[in-house]
PDB file of C-alpha atoms in Angstrom:
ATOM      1  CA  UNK A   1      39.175  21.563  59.170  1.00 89.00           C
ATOM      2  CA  UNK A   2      39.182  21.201  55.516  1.00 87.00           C
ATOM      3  CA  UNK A   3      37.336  17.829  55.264  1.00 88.00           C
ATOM      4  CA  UNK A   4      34.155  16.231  57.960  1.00 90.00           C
ATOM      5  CA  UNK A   5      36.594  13.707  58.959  1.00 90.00           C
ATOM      6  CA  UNK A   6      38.998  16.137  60.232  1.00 92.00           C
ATOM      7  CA  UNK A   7      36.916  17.607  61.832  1.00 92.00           C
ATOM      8  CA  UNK A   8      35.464  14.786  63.743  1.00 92.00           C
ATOM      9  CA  UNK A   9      39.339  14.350  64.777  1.00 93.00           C
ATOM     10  CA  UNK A  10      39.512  17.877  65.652  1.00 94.00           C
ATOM     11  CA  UNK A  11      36.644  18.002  67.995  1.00 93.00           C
ATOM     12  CA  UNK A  12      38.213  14.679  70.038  1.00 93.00           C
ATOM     13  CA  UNK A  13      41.295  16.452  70.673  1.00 95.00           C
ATOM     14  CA  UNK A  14      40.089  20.110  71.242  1.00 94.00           C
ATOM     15  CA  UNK A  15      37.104  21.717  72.964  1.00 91.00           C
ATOM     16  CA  UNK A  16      35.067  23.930  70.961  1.00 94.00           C
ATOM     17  CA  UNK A  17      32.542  26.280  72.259  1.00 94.00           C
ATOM     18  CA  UNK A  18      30.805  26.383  68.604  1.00 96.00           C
ATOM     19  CA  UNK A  19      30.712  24.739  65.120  1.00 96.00           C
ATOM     20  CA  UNK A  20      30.369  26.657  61.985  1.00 96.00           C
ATOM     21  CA  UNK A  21      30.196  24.333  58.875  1.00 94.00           C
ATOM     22  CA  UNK A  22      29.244  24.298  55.555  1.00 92.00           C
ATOM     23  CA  UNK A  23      26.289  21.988  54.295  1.00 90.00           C
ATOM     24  CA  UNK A  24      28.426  21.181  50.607  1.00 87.00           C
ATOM     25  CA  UNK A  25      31.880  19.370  52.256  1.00 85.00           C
ATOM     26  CA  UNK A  26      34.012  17.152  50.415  1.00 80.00           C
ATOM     27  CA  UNK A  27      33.510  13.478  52.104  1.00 85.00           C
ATOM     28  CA  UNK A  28      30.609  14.024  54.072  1.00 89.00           C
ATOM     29  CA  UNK A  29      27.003  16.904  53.804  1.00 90.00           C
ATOM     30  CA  UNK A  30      27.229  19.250  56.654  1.00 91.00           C
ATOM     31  CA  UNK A  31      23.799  17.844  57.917  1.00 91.00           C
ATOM     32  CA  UNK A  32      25.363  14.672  58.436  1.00 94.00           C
ATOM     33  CA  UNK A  33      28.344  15.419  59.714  1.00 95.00           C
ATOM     34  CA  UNK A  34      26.308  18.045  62.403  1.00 95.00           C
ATOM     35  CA  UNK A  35      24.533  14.703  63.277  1.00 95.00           C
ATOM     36  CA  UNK A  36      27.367  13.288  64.490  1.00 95.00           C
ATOM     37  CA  UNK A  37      29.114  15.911  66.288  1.00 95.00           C
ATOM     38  CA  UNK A  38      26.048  15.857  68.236  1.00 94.00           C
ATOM     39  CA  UNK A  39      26.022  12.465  68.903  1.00 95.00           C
ATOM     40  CA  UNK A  40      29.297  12.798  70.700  1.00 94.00           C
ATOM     41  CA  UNK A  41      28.800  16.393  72.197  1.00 94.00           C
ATOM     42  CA  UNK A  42      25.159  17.205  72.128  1.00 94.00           C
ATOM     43  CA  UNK A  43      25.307  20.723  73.667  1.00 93.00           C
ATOM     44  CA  UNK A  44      27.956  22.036  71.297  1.00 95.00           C
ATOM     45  CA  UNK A  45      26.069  24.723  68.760  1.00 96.00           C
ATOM     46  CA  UNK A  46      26.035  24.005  65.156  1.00 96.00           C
ATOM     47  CA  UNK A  47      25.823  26.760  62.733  1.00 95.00           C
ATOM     48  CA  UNK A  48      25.002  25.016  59.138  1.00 93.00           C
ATOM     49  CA  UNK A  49      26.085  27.757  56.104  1.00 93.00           C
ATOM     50  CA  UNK A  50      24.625  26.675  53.011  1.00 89.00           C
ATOM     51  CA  UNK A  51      23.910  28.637  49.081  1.00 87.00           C
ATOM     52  CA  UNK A  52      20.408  26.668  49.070  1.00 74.00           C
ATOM     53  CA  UNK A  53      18.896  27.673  52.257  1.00 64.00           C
ATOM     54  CA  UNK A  54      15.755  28.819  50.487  1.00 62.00           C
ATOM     55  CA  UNK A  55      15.583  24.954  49.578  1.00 60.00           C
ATOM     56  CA  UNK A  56      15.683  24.705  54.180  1.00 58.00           C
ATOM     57  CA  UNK A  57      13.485  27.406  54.787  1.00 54.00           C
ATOM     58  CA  UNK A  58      10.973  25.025  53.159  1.00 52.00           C
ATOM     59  CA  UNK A  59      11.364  22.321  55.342  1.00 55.00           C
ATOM     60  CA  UNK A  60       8.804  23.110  58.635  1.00 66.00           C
ATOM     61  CA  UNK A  61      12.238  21.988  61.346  1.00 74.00           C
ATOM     62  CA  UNK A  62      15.794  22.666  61.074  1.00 82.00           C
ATOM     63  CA  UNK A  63      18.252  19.671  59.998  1.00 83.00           C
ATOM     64  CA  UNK A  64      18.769  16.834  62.834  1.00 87.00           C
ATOM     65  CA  UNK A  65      21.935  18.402  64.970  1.00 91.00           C
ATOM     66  CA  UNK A  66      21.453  22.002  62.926  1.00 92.00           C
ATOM     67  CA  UNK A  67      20.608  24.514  65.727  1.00 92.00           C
ATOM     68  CA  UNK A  68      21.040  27.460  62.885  1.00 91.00           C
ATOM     69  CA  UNK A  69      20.874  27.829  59.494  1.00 90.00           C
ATOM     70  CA  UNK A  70      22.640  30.618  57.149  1.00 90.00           C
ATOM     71  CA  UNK A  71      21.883  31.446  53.767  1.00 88.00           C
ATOM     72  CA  UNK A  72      24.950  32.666  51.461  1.00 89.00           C
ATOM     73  CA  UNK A  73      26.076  35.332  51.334  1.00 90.00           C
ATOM     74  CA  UNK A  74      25.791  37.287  54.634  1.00 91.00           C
ATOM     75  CA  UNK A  75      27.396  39.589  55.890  1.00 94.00           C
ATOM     76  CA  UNK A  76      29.843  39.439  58.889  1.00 94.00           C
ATOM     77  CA  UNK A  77      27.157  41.463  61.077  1.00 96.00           C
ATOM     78  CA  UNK A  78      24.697  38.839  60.524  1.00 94.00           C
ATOM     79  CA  UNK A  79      27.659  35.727  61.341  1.00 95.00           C
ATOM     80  CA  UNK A  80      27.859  37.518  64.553  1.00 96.00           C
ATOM     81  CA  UNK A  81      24.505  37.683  64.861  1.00 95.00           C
ATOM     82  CA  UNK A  82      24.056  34.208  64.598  1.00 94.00           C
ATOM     83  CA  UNK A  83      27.158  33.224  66.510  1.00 96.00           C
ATOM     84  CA  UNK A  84      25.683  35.350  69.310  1.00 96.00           C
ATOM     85  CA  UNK A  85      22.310  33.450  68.967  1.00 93.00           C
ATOM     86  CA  UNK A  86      23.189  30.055  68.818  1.00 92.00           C
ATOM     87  CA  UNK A  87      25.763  30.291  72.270  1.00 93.00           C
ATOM     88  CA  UNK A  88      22.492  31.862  73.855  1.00 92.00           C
ATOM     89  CA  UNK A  89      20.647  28.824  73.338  1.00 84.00           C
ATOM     90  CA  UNK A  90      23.437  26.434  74.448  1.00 72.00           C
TER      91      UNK A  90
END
């Protein structure tokens, strides 16, 4: 999806076992739109990618709807990593 609206529409028309989004979107912040994806489908796994997660690690709890956070850049070891992580905890 290339905007969190179409997204939203996405995720009514299609199943998705996971969510990977990015916390700067045009329309809508990642955090918010993660809180309302799991509003509507609360054991999908969100996977927030952000440049300023050393302003996140601050905070003592991940974003509302957030189950992981990932700093940029990584490396495609550590997105799998991650992915594999966040559908263990679903």
């Amino acid at each position: 999806a290339l905007s969190a609206a179409e997204a939203l529409v996405l995720c009514e028309k299609e199943t998705f076992d996971l969510v990977i989004l990015d916390y700067l979107m045009p329309e809508m912040k990642g955090d918010k739109l993660a809180v309302a994806l799991k509003a509507r489908y609360p054991n999908m796994p969100i996977i927030m990618i952000t440049a300023d997660a050393d302003k996140l690690d601050s905070l003592d709890e991940l974003p509302p709807g957030v189950d992981l956070v990932m700093g940029k850049p990584f490396q495609f070891a550590e997105l799998r990593n991650g992915v594999n992580r966040a559908l263990a905890r679903s």
